[in-house]
Coordinates of C-alpha atoms and ligand atoms in Angstrom, one line a residue:
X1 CA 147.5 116.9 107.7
X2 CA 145.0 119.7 107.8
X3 CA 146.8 123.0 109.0
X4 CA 145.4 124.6 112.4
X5 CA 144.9 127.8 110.5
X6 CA 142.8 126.1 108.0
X7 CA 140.5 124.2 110.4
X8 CA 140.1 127.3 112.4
X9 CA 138.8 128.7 109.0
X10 CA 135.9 126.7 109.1
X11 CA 135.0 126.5 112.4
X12 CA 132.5 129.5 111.3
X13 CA 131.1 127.2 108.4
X14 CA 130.3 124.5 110.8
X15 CA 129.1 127.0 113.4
X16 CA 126.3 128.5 110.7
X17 CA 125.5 125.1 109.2
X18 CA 124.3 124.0 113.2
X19 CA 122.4 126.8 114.1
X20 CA 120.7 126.7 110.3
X21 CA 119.9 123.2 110.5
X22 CA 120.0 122.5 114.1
X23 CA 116.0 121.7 113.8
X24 CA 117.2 118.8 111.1
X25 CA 119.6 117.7 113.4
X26 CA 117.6 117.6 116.9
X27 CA 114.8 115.6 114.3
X28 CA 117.7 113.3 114.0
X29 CA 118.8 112.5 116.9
X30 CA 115.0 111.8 118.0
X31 CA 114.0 110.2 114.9
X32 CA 116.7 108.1 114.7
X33 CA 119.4 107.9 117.3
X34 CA 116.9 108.0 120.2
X35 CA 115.1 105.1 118.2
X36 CA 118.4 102.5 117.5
X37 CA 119.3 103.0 121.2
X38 CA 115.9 102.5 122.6
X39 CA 114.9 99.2 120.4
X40 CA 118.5 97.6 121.4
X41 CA 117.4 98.8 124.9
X42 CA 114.1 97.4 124.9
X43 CA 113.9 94.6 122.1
X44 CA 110.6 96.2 120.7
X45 CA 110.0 98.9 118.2
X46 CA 108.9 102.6 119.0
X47 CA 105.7 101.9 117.9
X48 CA 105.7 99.3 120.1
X49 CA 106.6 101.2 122.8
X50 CA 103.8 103.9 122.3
X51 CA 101.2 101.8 122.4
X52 CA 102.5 100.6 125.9
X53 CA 102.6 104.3 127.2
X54 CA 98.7 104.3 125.2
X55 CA 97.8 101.5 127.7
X56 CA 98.9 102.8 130.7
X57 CA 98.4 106.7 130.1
X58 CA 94.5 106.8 127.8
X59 CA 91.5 106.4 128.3
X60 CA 90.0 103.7 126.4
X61 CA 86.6 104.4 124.1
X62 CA 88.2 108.1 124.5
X63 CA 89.9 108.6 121.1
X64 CA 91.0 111.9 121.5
X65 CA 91.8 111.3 125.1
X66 CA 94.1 108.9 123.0
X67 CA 95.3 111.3 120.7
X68 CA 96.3 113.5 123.3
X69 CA 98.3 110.7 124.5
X70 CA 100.2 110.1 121.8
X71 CA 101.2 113.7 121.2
X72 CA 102.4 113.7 124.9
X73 CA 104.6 111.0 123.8
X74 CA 105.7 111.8 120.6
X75 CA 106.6 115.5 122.4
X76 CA 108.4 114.4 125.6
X77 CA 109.5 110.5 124.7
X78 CA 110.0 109.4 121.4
X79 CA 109.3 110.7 118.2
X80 CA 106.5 109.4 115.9
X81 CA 105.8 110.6 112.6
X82 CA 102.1 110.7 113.8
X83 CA 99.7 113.4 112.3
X84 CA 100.4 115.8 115.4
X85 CA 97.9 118.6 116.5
X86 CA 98.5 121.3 114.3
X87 CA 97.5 119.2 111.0
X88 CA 95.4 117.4 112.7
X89 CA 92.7 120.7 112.9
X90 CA 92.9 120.5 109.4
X91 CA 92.0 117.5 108.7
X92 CA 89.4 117.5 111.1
X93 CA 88.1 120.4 110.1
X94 CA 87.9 119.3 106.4
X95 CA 86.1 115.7 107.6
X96 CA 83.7 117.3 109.7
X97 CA 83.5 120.8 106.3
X98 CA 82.7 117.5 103.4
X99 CA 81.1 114.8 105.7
X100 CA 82.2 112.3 103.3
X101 CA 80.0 108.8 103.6
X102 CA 83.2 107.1 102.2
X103 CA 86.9 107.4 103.2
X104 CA 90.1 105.9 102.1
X105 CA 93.7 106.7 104.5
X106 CA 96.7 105.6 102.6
X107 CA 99.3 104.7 105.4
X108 CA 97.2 103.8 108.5
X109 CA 100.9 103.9 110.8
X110 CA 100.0 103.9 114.4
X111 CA 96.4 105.0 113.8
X112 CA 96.9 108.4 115.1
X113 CA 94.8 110.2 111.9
X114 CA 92.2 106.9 111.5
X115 CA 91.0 107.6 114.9
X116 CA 90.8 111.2 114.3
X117 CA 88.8 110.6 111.1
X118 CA 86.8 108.1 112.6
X119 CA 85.5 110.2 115.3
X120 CA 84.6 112.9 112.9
X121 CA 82.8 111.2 110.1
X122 CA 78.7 111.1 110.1
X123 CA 77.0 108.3 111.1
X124 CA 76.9 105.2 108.7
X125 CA 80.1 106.4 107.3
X126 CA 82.5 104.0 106.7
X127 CA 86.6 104.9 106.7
X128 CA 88.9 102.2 104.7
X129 CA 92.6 102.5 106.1
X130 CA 95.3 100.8 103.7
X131 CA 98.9 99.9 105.9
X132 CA 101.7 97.6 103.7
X133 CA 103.8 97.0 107.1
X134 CA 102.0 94.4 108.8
X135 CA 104.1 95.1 112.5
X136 CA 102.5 99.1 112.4
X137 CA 99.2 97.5 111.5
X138 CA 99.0 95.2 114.2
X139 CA 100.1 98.4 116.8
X140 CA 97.4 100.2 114.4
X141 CA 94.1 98.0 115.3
X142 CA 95.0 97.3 118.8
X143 CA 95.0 101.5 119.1
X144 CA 91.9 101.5 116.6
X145 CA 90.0 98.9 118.5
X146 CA 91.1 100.5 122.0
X147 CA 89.8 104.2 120.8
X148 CA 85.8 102.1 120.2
X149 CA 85.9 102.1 116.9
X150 CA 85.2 98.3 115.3
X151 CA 84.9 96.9 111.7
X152 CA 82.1 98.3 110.4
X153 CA 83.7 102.0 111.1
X154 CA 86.7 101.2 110.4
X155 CA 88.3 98.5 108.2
X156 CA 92.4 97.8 108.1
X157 CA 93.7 96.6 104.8
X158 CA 97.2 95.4 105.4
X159 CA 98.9 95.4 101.9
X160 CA 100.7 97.7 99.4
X161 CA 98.8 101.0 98.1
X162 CA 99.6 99.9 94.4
X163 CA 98.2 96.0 95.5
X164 CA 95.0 96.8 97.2
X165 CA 93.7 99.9 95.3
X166 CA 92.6 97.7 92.3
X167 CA 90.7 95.2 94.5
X168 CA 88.8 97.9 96.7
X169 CA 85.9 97.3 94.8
X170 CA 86.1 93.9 94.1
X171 CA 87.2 92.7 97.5
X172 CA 86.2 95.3 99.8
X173 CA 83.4 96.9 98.6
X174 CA 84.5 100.4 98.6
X175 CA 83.5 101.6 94.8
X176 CA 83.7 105.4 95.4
X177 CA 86.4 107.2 98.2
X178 CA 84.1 110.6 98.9
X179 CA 87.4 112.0 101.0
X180 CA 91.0 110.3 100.3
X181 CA 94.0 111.1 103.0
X182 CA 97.4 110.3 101.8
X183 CA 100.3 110.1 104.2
X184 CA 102.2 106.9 103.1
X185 CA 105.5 106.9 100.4
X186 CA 105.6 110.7 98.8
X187 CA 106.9 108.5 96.2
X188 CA 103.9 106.9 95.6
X189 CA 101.2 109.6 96.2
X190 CA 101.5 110.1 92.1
X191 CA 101.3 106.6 91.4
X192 CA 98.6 106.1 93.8
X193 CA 96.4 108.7 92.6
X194 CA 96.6 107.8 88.8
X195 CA 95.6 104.3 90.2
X196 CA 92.8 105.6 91.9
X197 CA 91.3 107.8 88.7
X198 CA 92.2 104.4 86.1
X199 CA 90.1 102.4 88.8
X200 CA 87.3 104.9 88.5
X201 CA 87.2 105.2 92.5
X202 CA 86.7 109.0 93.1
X203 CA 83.5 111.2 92.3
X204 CA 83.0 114.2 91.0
X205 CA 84.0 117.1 94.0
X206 CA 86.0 114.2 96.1
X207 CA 88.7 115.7 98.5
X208 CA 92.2 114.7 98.3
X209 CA 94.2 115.6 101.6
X210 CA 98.1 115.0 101.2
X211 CA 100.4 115.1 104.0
X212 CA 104.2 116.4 103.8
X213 CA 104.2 117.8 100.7
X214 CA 107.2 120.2 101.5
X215 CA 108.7 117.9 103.9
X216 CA 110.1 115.3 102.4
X217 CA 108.0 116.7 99.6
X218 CA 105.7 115.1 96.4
X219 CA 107.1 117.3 93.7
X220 CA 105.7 115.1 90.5
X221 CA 102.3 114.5 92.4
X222 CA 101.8 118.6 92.7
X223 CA 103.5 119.1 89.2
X224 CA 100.5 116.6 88.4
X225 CA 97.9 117.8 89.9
X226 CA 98.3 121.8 89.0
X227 CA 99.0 120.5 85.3
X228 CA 96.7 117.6 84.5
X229 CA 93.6 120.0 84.3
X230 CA 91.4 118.0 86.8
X231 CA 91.6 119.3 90.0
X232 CA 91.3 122.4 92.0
X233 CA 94.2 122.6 94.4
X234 CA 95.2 125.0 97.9
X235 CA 98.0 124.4 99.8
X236 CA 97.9 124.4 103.7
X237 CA 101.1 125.4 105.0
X238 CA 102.1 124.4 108.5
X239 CA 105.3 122.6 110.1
X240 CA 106.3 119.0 110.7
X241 CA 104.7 116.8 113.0
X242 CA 105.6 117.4 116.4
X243 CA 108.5 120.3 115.0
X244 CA 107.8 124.1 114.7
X245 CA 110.8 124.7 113.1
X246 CA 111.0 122.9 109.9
X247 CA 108.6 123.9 107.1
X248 CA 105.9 121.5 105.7
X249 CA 102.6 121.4 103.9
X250 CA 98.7 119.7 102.8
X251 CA 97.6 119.8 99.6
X252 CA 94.1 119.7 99.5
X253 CA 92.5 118.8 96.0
X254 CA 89.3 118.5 94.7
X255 CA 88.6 116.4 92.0
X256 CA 86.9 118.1 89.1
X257 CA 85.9 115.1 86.7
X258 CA 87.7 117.3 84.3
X259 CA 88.5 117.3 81.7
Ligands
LIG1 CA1 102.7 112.6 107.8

């Protein structure tokens, strides 16, 4: 039995440990106790769900009408690990800065950062989007389709990274990636992008734009890419999707051909 005295001892401790983390902890309880609740409520998943409040709330042939819907949702109803405003400039800014003719996403999720892409390429440019869980893809095309874009703009692989990045060329046709967005398993941005050098898929100056690189974090893919000698790297820093408070990060690389 723990004395009174003792637990009153650490009633600062746990006081300090909330208001440090409370942004952790209100990410949480949205990311995850809101969700278990909510698909016991409803029977459907939260991405489900989104793309019921897309069909009800946007505009369709409007895709950022759409993306402001999903930001209104993922602010005021459930969280989604969507690309969320703030990154989102950057990565429109860097489509719109390369106009690349060629584009691969790794991690399509609900769509959110396709769409964006796909509304900011040049015309006859072509945007590959790789998902491995087949229940997100299917939420993913219906919101795809929805925001005008069809299948020569867009094209949905549903498979693993590590599965379909050695058939791009063979069974896709996609034999250079100009501009490559990662936002799937940090675990496998390393693996991934060794895969996409041994399969000879990016040029020389292609742009490598990967999300969450402080949160959760890709410490052996940036360990990689400073050491390796063949990119040039910059780090935008910004905050999580759809939180202020907790810190997070793009690495945007360039591919050098080097050495
Ligand atoms: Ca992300």
């Amino acid at each position: 039995m723990v004395s009174p005295a003792i637990a009153l001892a650490f009633i600062p401790f746990v006081v300090s440990l909330l208001i440090r983390y409370r942004h952790y902890f209100l990410l949480f309880y949205r990311a995850v106790l809101v969700r278990w609740l909510r698909d016991y409520l409803t029977g459907i998943t939260k991405e489900e769900r989104a793309f019921q409040y897309i069909m009800t709330h946007a505009i369709p042939g409007d895709p950022l009408h759409i993306l402001e819907t999903f930001d209104q949702w993922s602010y005021h109803c459930e969280y989604l690990c969507n690309l969320g405003p703030q990154k989102a400039k950057i990565l429109e800014r860097l489509i719109y800065e390369k106009a690349p003719l060629t584009v691969l996403e790794l991690g399509t999720y609900c769509g959110y950062a396709t769409i964006l892409m796909a509304q900011s390429l040049p015309l006859g440019a072509r945007l590959y989007s790789v998902e491995m869980n087949p229940c997100k893809a299917a939420v993913a095309e219906k919101v795809i389709r929805l925001a005008g874009f069809d299948d020569d703009t867009v094209e949905l692989i549903i498979g693993s990274s590590e599965e379909v990045i050695p058939l791009l060329k063979e069974k896709h046709g996609l034999f250079q990636a100009d501009f490559v967005f990662m936002d799937h398993w940090k675990r496998c941005y390393l693996r991934d992008l060794q895969l996409l050098e041994a399969h000879d898929l990016l040029p020389k100056g292609a742009t490598i734009l990967a999300d969450n690189i402080i949160c959760p974090g890709a410490p052996h893919f940036l360990q990689y890419v400073k050491a390796c000698g063949k990119y040039k790297w910059r780090i935008h820093r910004t905050s999580l999707e759809y939180f202020r408070g907790i810190r997070d990060g793009m690495a945007q690389i360039t591919y050098t051909g080097l050495p």
